[in-house]
XYZ file of C-alpha atoms in Angstrom:
558
model
C -46.226 -52.160 -35.052
C -46.276 -52.726 -31.213
C -48.814 -53.335 -28.890
C -47.699 -51.716 -25.529
C -51.678 -51.426 -23.733
C -52.008 -47.256 -24.347
C -51.848 -47.671 -20.790
C -47.859 -47.584 -20.723
C -46.995 -45.996 -23.988
C -44.510 -43.154 -22.222
C -43.664 -39.840 -24.336
C -40.195 -41.605 -24.760
C -42.574 -44.188 -27.531
C -42.966 -41.343 -29.662
C -39.688 -39.331 -30.597
C -38.851 -41.453 -34.036
C -42.870 -40.071 -35.094
C -40.611 -36.817 -35.431
C -38.692 -37.715 -38.258
C -41.929 -39.186 -40.542
C -41.905 -36.017 -41.961
C -40.337 -32.521 -42.470
C -39.457 -32.664 -46.757
C -43.180 -32.965 -47.757
C -44.018 -29.878 -46.384
C -41.308 -27.419 -48.076
C -43.091 -27.420 -51.657
C -46.316 -25.944 -52.798
C -49.083 -24.287 -51.534
C -50.409 -25.545 -49.041
C -48.959 -28.642 -46.871
C -49.747 -32.063 -48.665
C -50.771 -33.605 -45.683
C -51.319 -37.028 -45.026
C -54.630 -37.024 -43.036
C -57.516 -35.675 -43.215
C -59.956 -33.561 -41.107
C -61.546 -35.877 -38.861
C -57.179 -36.733 -38.296
C -58.434 -40.834 -39.044
C -56.243 -43.532 -40.382
C -58.625 -44.727 -43.410
C -58.821 -46.449 -46.163
C -58.918 -45.492 -50.052
C -62.496 -44.984 -50.875
C -63.441 -44.083 -47.646
C -63.862 -47.738 -46.498
C -63.675 -48.019 -42.381
C -61.930 -50.490 -40.397
C -64.224 -52.263 -38.190
C -66.325 -50.694 -35.781
C -67.002 -46.689 -35.239
C -68.094 -45.700 -31.862
C -67.691 -45.843 -28.308
C -69.525 -44.515 -25.418
C -67.037 -41.766 -25.381
C -67.401 -40.576 -29.000
C -71.148 -40.810 -28.392
C -71.481 -39.280 -25.807
C -68.734 -36.225 -26.464
C -70.627 -35.922 -30.631
C -72.964 -34.382 -28.580
C -71.896 -32.672 -25.488
C -70.215 -30.361 -28.893
C -72.941 -30.852 -31.760
C -74.987 -28.890 -27.767
C -71.996 -25.492 -29.151
C -74.684 -23.947 -30.593
C -78.000 -24.811 -28.420
C -78.156 -21.377 -26.850
C -78.154 -19.011 -29.687
C -80.420 -22.088 -31.886
C -82.350 -20.922 -28.110
C -82.210 -16.860 -27.916
C -81.967 -16.992 -32.075
C -85.946 -18.570 -32.120
C -87.774 -17.523 -28.283
C -86.928 -13.276 -29.848
C -89.274 -14.141 -32.975
C -92.241 -14.733 -30.122
C -91.087 -13.349 -27.194
C -91.702 -9.191 -29.852
C -95.480 -10.587 -30.443
C -96.097 -10.793 -26.610
C -98.090 -7.643 -25.135
C -96.991 -8.322 -21.930
C -93.766 -7.994 -22.476
C -94.069 -5.033 -25.374
C -95.820 -3.643 -22.420
C -92.971 -3.999 -19.998
C -90.109 -2.497 -22.660
C -91.858 -0.354 -25.312
C -95.917 1.101 -24.223
C -98.220 0.940 -26.878
C -96.911 2.430 -29.876
C -99.056 5.528 -30.843
C -98.171 5.177 -34.955
C -98.892 1.625 -34.738
C -101.903 2.105 -32.433
C -100.905 -0.716 -30.061
C -99.302 -3.211 -28.042
C -97.133 -3.884 -31.067
C -93.017 -2.617 -31.063
C -92.282 -0.011 -33.306
C -89.575 -1.079 -36.201
C -87.030 1.201 -34.291
C -87.192 -0.749 -31.214
C -88.258 -4.400 -33.448
C -84.196 -3.928 -34.625
C -82.955 -3.335 -31.458
C -84.119 -6.198 -29.934
C -82.690 -8.335 -32.520
C -80.509 -7.025 -34.730
C -78.000 -4.839 -32.610
C -77.130 -7.911 -30.842
C -77.082 -10.019 -34.033
C -73.198 -7.613 -33.702
C -72.581 -9.567 -30.497
C -71.538 -12.861 -31.945
C -69.472 -11.255 -34.559
C -67.048 -10.674 -32.169
C -67.204 -13.322 -30.653
C -66.278 -15.396 -33.027
C -63.878 -12.959 -34.205
C -62.155 -14.464 -30.358
C -63.079 -17.772 -31.302
C -59.362 -18.382 -33.291
C -56.637 -16.880 -30.394
C -59.183 -17.968 -27.323
C -58.631 -21.800 -28.749
C -55.757 -21.131 -29.470
C -54.558 -20.820 -26.647
C -56.680 -22.316 -24.309
C -57.955 -25.438 -27.060
C -61.848 -26.852 -28.519
C -62.579 -27.828 -24.767
C -61.312 -24.984 -22.652
C -62.648 -22.411 -24.724
C -65.916 -23.735 -25.714
C -66.960 -24.126 -21.234
C -65.473 -20.103 -21.166
C -67.908 -19.303 -22.936
C -70.659 -20.935 -21.399
C -69.364 -19.294 -17.940
C -69.143 -16.427 -20.028
C -73.082 -17.067 -21.068
C -74.391 -16.786 -16.978
C -74.750 -13.443 -16.212
C -75.647 -12.117 -19.823
C -78.869 -15.185 -20.112
C -79.781 -13.747 -16.033
C -79.150 -9.707 -17.595
C -81.781 -10.382 -19.934
C -84.077 -12.138 -17.003
C -84.230 -9.108 -14.574
C -83.692 -6.312 -17.178
C -84.490 -3.602 -15.761
C -85.976 -2.048 -18.765
C -85.448 -2.294 -22.583
C -81.620 -1.060 -23.162
C -80.450 -3.782 -19.777
C -81.819 -6.469 -21.935
C -80.393 -5.093 -25.551
C -77.351 -4.751 -23.505
C -78.156 -9.090 -21.955
C -78.829 -10.288 -25.573
C -75.801 -8.224 -26.753
C -73.073 -10.029 -24.050
C -74.478 -13.207 -24.982
C -74.052 -12.956 -28.217
C -70.033 -12.563 -27.869
C -70.233 -15.855 -25.877
C -72.754 -17.852 -28.051
C -70.427 -16.406 -31.662
C -66.952 -18.079 -29.861
C -69.249 -20.554 -28.651
C -70.274 -21.126 -32.537
C -67.100 -20.851 -34.253
C -65.425 -23.433 -32.282
C -67.912 -26.259 -31.239
C -68.249 -27.143 -35.870
C -63.807 -27.699 -35.117
C -63.796 -29.205 -31.919
C -67.234 -32.337 -33.483
C -64.338 -32.371 -37.151
C -61.226 -32.727 -35.242
C -62.956 -35.980 -32.382
C -65.285 -37.473 -35.012
C -63.137 -40.309 -38.163
C -63.086 -38.907 -41.549
C -66.163 -41.607 -42.321
C -68.778 -39.608 -40.596
C -68.054 -35.921 -40.969
C -70.948 -34.568 -42.887
C -73.239 -37.527 -40.847
C -72.370 -35.661 -37.597
C -71.548 -32.228 -38.288
C -75.080 -31.730 -39.670
C -76.433 -33.850 -36.707
C -75.356 -31.388 -34.663
C -77.599 -28.828 -36.452
C -80.592 -30.850 -35.588
C -79.363 -30.077 -31.168
C -79.218 -26.682 -32.945
C -82.670 -26.482 -34.052
C -84.365 -29.435 -30.511
C -83.206 -25.961 -28.574
C -85.014 -23.396 -31.347
C -88.807 -25.963 -31.458
C -87.777 -25.483 -27.435
C -87.948 -21.862 -27.437
C -91.160 -21.985 -29.381
C -93.158 -24.404 -27.488
C -92.196 -22.425 -24.280
C -93.073 -19.105 -25.285
C -96.930 -21.128 -26.974
C -97.604 -22.375 -23.320
C -96.912 -19.278 -21.568
C -98.862 -17.317 -23.274
C -102.142 -17.238 -22.496
C -100.729 -16.329 -19.131
C -101.844 -13.047 -17.266
C -98.321 -10.503 -16.229
C -94.840 -10.503 -16.527
C -94.548 -14.893 -16.160
C -95.552 -14.936 -19.209
C -92.344 -13.723 -21.264
C -90.179 -14.200 -17.512
C -90.746 -18.113 -18.283
C -89.150 -18.401 -21.669
C -86.605 -16.455 -20.170
C -85.393 -18.131 -17.320
C -85.625 -21.537 -18.889
C -82.659 -19.979 -21.235
C -80.902 -19.079 -18.360
C -79.861 -23.409 -18.393
C -78.820 -23.859 -21.096
C -75.668 -22.311 -20.518
C -75.530 -23.706 -17.100
C -76.216 -27.048 -18.768
C -73.736 -26.408 -21.658
C -71.170 -25.830 -18.772
C -70.803 -28.807 -17.190
C -71.208 -31.891 -19.365
C -68.153 -29.935 -21.297
C -66.306 -31.007 -18.341
C -66.455 -35.012 -18.742
C -65.526 -34.535 -22.419
C -61.619 -34.957 -23.647
C -60.103 -32.253 -25.456
C -59.558 -31.960 -29.308
C -56.134 -34.651 -29.198
C -55.070 -32.205 -32.918
C -54.475 -29.444 -29.733
C -52.988 -31.780 -27.133
C -50.035 -33.531 -30.113
C -49.822 -29.618 -31.246
C -49.276 -29.116 -27.819
C -46.671 -32.229 -27.268
C -48.817 -33.673 -24.950
C -48.050 -36.818 -27.214
C -49.508 -39.188 -24.042
C -51.874 -37.168 -23.732
C -54.082 -37.227 -27.027
C -52.393 -41.078 -27.353
C -55.742 -40.926 -24.323
C -58.301 -39.541 -25.095
C -57.711 -41.340 -29.449
C -58.046 -44.833 -27.114
C -60.835 -43.583 -25.596
C -62.471 -42.269 -29.070
C -62.263 -45.385 -31.532
C -63.200 -48.351 -31.419
C -60.511 -49.972 -32.945
C -57.288 -51.761 -31.699
C -53.501 -50.096 -30.373
C -52.195 -50.623 -33.588
C -54.230 -47.975 -35.188
C -54.734 -45.830 -33.011
C -51.149 -45.644 -33.154
C -51.281 -44.943 -37.012
C -54.098 -42.203 -36.279
C -51.232 -40.015 -34.195
C -48.740 -41.091 -36.592
C -51.078 -38.684 -38.600
C -52.073 -36.228 -36.718
C -48.542 -35.776 -35.631
C -46.973 -35.591 -39.600
C -50.107 -32.915 -39.796
C -48.994 -30.855 -36.864
C -44.687 -31.096 -37.622
C -46.012 -29.688 -41.795
C -48.260 -26.984 -40.314
C -44.503 -26.243 -38.955
C -42.609 -26.496 -41.530
C -45.188 -24.578 -43.114
C -45.673 -21.505 -41.382
C -44.965 -21.415 -37.872
C -47.240 -18.948 -37.085
C -50.865 -18.307 -39.278
C -51.913 -14.678 -39.647
C -55.289 -14.072 -39.456
C -55.498 -12.708 -43.128
C -53.315 -15.693 -44.346
C -57.076 -17.132 -45.097
C -56.683 -14.323 -48.039
C -53.484 -15.202 -49.767
C -54.292 -15.340 -53.789
C -53.262 -19.351 -53.491
C -56.648 -19.492 -51.016
C -58.797 -16.024 -51.941
C -61.012 -16.930 -53.967
C -61.989 -21.284 -51.153
C -61.962 -18.642 -48.333
C -64.332 -15.608 -49.944
C -66.802 -19.334 -51.171
C -66.761 -20.913 -48.099
C -67.693 -18.118 -45.639
C -69.989 -16.983 -48.259
C -71.928 -20.015 -48.405
C -73.050 -19.086 -44.945
C -73.195 -15.155 -45.115
C -75.821 -15.961 -47.693
C -78.418 -18.428 -45.994
C -78.541 -15.736 -44.453
C -80.403 -13.634 -47.290
C -82.601 -16.817 -48.653
C -85.445 -16.072 -47.237
C -85.019 -18.191 -44.161
C -85.114 -14.732 -41.160
C -89.154 -13.829 -42.408
C -90.320 -18.006 -41.393
C -87.903 -17.742 -38.095
C -86.824 -14.512 -36.428
C -89.201 -12.650 -37.865
C -91.564 -15.347 -38.005
C -94.581 -14.749 -35.272
C -94.582 -11.383 -35.923
C -95.108 -11.685 -40.038
C -97.707 -14.571 -39.496
C -99.548 -11.813 -37.537
C -98.845 -9.419 -40.359
C -100.263 -12.062 -42.587
C -103.995 -12.607 -41.433
C -103.538 -15.875 -40.303
C -104.649 -17.671 -37.229
C -103.353 -17.864 -34.198
C -99.709 -17.113 -35.390
C -98.336 -18.524 -31.752
C -99.601 -22.348 -33.193
C -97.883 -21.708 -36.919
C -94.543 -21.168 -35.142
C -94.429 -23.838 -33.322
C -95.118 -25.661 -36.723
C -92.745 -23.985 -39.119
C -89.576 -24.531 -35.601
C -91.462 -27.808 -35.431
C -90.152 -28.081 -39.619
C -87.743 -26.748 -39.159
C -86.382 -29.783 -37.358
C -87.438 -32.541 -39.121
C -84.763 -30.719 -42.195
C -82.643 -31.822 -39.873
C -83.072 -35.413 -39.103
C -83.208 -35.522 -43.173
C -80.233 -33.619 -43.235
C -76.612 -36.139 -42.470
C -78.865 -38.898 -44.454
C -78.830 -36.321 -47.621
C -75.331 -34.806 -47.299
C -74.012 -38.288 -47.655
C -76.004 -40.190 -50.202
C -76.587 -37.327 -52.772
C -73.212 -36.086 -52.467
C -72.586 -31.604 -51.896
C -72.949 -30.353 -54.797
C -76.278 -31.914 -55.957
C -78.064 -31.235 -52.047
C -77.259 -27.979 -53.072
C -78.546 -27.111 -56.591
C -81.374 -29.790 -55.755
C -81.760 -27.494 -52.817
C -81.170 -24.239 -53.501
C -83.698 -24.515 -56.925
C -86.561 -25.488 -54.831
C -85.946 -22.566 -52.296
C -86.107 -19.666 -55.821
C -89.233 -21.975 -56.765
C -90.727 -21.327 -52.877
C -89.859 -17.559 -53.037
C -91.103 -16.769 -55.902
C -94.408 -19.106 -55.383
C -94.508 -16.903 -52.353
C -94.288 -13.986 -53.482
C -96.723 -13.868 -56.237
C -99.857 -14.917 -53.616
C -99.079 -12.012 -51.296
C -100.630 -9.938 -55.111
C -103.428 -11.194 -54.014
C -105.513 -11.341 -50.714
C -108.053 -13.622 -48.875
C -107.524 -15.988 -45.996
C -106.742 -18.627 -48.697
C -103.637 -17.341 -49.880
C -102.439 -15.844 -46.562
C -102.839 -20.384 -45.726
C -100.774 -20.883 -49.052
C -97.712 -18.192 -47.971
C -97.848 -19.899 -44.673
C -97.827 -23.361 -45.444
C -95.398 -22.869 -48.796
C -92.546 -20.709 -45.468
C -92.668 -24.513 -44.094
C -91.522 -25.747 -46.857
C -89.186 -23.341 -47.114
C -88.184 -24.649 -43.419
C -87.830 -27.812 -44.123
C -85.733 -27.570 -47.754
C -82.941 -24.802 -46.092
C -82.695 -26.471 -42.873
C -82.110 -29.953 -45.708
C -79.668 -28.717 -47.660
C -77.987 -25.109 -47.845
C -78.250 -24.333 -44.258
C -76.389 -28.327 -43.517
C -73.738 -27.333 -46.175
C -73.570 -24.042 -45.237
C -71.711 -25.245 -41.380
C -70.288 -28.260 -43.188
C -68.072 -26.978 -45.799
C -65.860 -24.764 -43.547
C -64.941 -27.381 -40.435
C -64.519 -29.166 -44.361
C -63.491 -28.009 -47.144
C -60.898 -24.897 -46.017
C -57.048 -25.927 -45.569
C -56.200 -27.814 -42.662
C -53.416 -25.183 -40.824
C -56.001 -22.566 -41.468
C -59.293 -23.842 -40.042
C -59.185 -21.137 -36.903
C -59.537 -18.212 -38.848
C -61.518 -19.829 -41.832
C -64.216 -21.200 -39.344
C -64.118 -17.612 -37.150
C -64.145 -15.860 -40.715
C -67.583 -17.176 -42.245
C -69.427 -16.590 -38.648
C -68.344 -13.825 -38.198
C -68.987 -12.807 -42.247
C -72.295 -14.712 -42.135
C -73.491 -12.838 -38.475
C -72.722 -9.291 -39.622
C -75.374 -10.620 -43.003
C -78.184 -10.834 -39.687
C -77.191 -8.331 -38.148
C -78.127 -6.674 -41.877
C -81.050 -8.887 -43.013
C -82.485 -8.656 -39.530
C -83.004 -4.694 -40.064
C -83.765 -4.487 -43.089
C -86.325 -6.726 -43.626
C -88.514 -4.698 -40.865
C -88.559 -2.356 -42.578
C -89.286 -3.682 -45.988
C -92.534 -5.790 -44.242
C -93.103 -3.384 -41.956
C -96.830 -1.389 -42.079
C -95.432 1.334 -40.738
C -92.359 0.841 -43.351
C -92.064 -0.488 -46.919
C -95.132 -2.395 -45.800
C -94.359 -5.361 -48.511
C -95.295 -7.926 -46.042
C -95.011 -11.644 -48.348
C -94.078 -9.514 -51.775
C -90.157 -9.751 -48.949
C -90.149 -13.087 -50.385
C -89.590 -11.900 -54.644
C -86.535 -9.889 -53.354
C -85.179 -12.988 -51.048
C -86.010 -15.314 -54.267
C -84.488 -12.692 -57.348
C -81.067 -13.411 -53.849
C -81.206 -16.629 -54.489
C -80.622 -17.406 -57.966
C -77.263 -15.226 -58.111
C -76.726 -17.575 -55.317
C -77.410 -20.737 -57.240
C -75.306 -20.024 -60.360
C -71.723 -18.439 -57.974
C -72.841 -22.499 -56.606
C -73.458 -24.246 -59.630
C -69.330 -22.258 -60.281
C -68.277 -22.546 -56.814
C -69.250 -25.445 -54.764
C -66.695 -28.343 -53.960
C -67.600 -32.457 -54.110
C -66.051 -33.214 -50.936
C -67.471 -35.702 -50.054
C -65.065 -38.745 -48.953
C -62.425 -36.596 -49.891
C -59.599 -36.035 -47.470
C -58.207 -32.718 -46.482
C -54.701 -33.238 -48.831
C -57.022 -34.387 -51.403
C -59.123 -31.248 -51.383
C -55.707 -29.247 -50.760
C -54.731 -30.959 -54.193
C -58.158 -30.768 -55.769
C -58.231 -26.875 -55.358
C -54.592 -26.483 -56.645
C -55.254 -28.520 -59.810
C -57.558 -25.129 -61.161
C -60.178 -28.477 -62.052
C -64.257 -27.438 -62.212
C -65.736 -28.255 -58.743
C -68.298 -30.270 -61.019
C -65.732 -32.132 -62.121
C -64.463 -32.980 -58.773
C -66.544 -36.561 -58.009
C -64.571 -38.916 -59.871
C -61.383 -37.220 -59.696
C -58.740 -40.319 -58.422
C -56.358 -37.742 -56.955
C -52.540 -38.814 -56.510
C -53.168 -39.102 -53.061
C -55.591 -41.579 -52.881
C -53.667 -43.458 -55.219
C -50.477 -42.290 -53.577
C -53.010 -43.977 -49.991
C -54.587 -47.233 -51.763
C -50.068 -48.312 -53.023
C -49.567 -47.336 -49.283
C -52.541 -49.690 -48.038
C -51.681 -52.808 -50.935
C -48.411 -52.688 -49.826
C -48.976 -52.652 -45.914
C -51.229 -56.587 -46.565
C -48.648 -57.164 -48.553
C -46.235 -57.813 -45.887
C -49.157 -58.640 -43.916
C -50.022 -61.719 -45.895
C -46.125 -62.258 -45.894
C -45.764 -62.557 -42.378
C -48.930 -64.239 -41.212
C -47.756 -67.456 -44.361
C -43.974 -66.668 -42.536
C -45.703 -67.935 -38.744
C -47.902 -70.479 -39.995
C -46.785 -74.238 -39.496
C -44.883 -75.565 -42.504
C -44.649 -72.303 -44.172
C -41.162 -72.462 -44.590
C -41.897 -76.067 -46.149
C -44.409 -74.711 -48.738
C -41.903 -71.653 -49.417
C -38.992 -74.071 -49.847
C-alpha cells in the first residue's frame, strides 16, 4: 500500500476503490457487507491493531454522546417542577378536588405526556434530515431549533404556552435522540462500539442528575425563582451543544456516501491512531459498503424495515427501546417526586436526587457490563432482577406505615440502577448495532418514535393509576409493571441476539441463517472464517516481503 501522507492524497487516488465490490451485492436478502457498524478494519475475534484513541476521537465521542442531554435534563426537571408549590400556583392554582397546590391529573397529563408527542415527530424527521444534511449538521439544526423552545418555557405566560414550549423542544431532542447514537457508531471502531454507546448514557443521566439537584437547591427559594432558575439552566444546554458540535468532524460514512473521499480520509486520519495504510484500508471498507448499498437498493424506503426479511428484526430492535418504558421505571424517574410524595416519605426532593444518582451509577457500570457479560446474559440478569423488584415493591404497598414506604423507596433506587445498567443500555445500543447497515437510519427513527409513543401512553396512564383522584393504586402499580416484565423477559429470551464483537456482515449472516438467538454466541460465521483466511494470507505475504528485503535473503532462499 502507498504510504503517501494523508494531506497529499487526491481524489484520483481513490478511484481504484470503485471496482472493489459490486458483484457481491447482487445476491442474498441483505448486502453481504464486509465492514462493520463502526466501519473499522478489524482482525477476527475482536483483536485491535495498535492504539485506538486520539484526542479528536475522545472529544467527538463526548460531544456526540451529549446529543441526548436536552432530553435528559427536561425529562427529569419536569417531575420536581410539577411538585413545586410556586410552579403549581403560577400555572394552575389550588386544586379543589385534592385541596392544595397540586396539579390535577388532567394537567399532569398535559404537562408530562403531551409534549412527548413532539419527540415522536422529531424521531420521524431524523432520517430525512440526516440524509440531506449529514449527521453533524442535522444535530446542529436540532440544537438551534431548540433554543427558542427553551426560552418559551422560561418566560411562558400561561400553562398552554409552557406546554407548547415543551412540545416544541421535544421535536428537537426527539430528532437528536435518533441521530446521536448513529453518529457515535460511525465515529468509533467496532471494538469500542458497545462501550461508547453505553457510556453516552452517562452524559444523559448526568444531565438528569443536574436537573434534580438544581430543583432540590431552589425548592426553598420563595417566589418564581424556585422554578425559573432550573428553566434558565435548561436554556444553556442547546447553546453549549451547538457550539461544541461545530468542532467535531462529519461522519466519514456520510462523506463517502456523498463522494467526498478526500474529506472522508482526512476525517479518519484525525480520528484514528493508525498508520496511513490502515486508514486507507478502513476507507476502502467504507467505500465498499456504500457501493454495495447502492447496488442493492438505490433508494431506501422507510417501509423497507418491515419487509419480510427484516420484519422480526425491526419489531424486536424497536420494541426493546419501547418496552423499557413499561418496566416500572417511570415511577422512580418521570414521576419520582410526585410518587415519593404520595408514599408519604420524608424529604421527597432529597430522595429524588438519590434516585437520579443511582441511575448515574448505573450508567458507569453499564459499559463494562455490556462488554464483559455480553448482550443476552446482561439482559436476562437485569430483566429477572426487575421482575423481582416490581413484585416485592407492589406487595409491600398492601401494608401501611413508614417502614413499608421506606422499603418501597429503597427498592425504587435499586430498580433505577439495575434498569440503567442493563435494560436501558441495551435498548439504546441494539438499534445502532443489530440493524442491517442500509436500514440503520430508518430503524433508529422507528425505535425512537415507537419508544416515545409508549412513553406518551405510559405517562398518560400512570397518574390515572396512582393518583388519589383516580384509581388510587399508588405503589401497587408496580405489580402491573411486574406482569409486563415477565412477558418482556420471555420475548427477549427468544428474540434478543448476542451481537458482542460481531460485524454487520456477521449479524446479517446470522439473521439469515435462522439460528436461534441463544446459540449465536458460539457460532462461527463464514464471514469471520473468510476474514481470518484473508488476514493470514496478508500476514504471509508481509513475511515473504520482509524476508526478501533482509540481507542475505536471496542466498537463503536459493
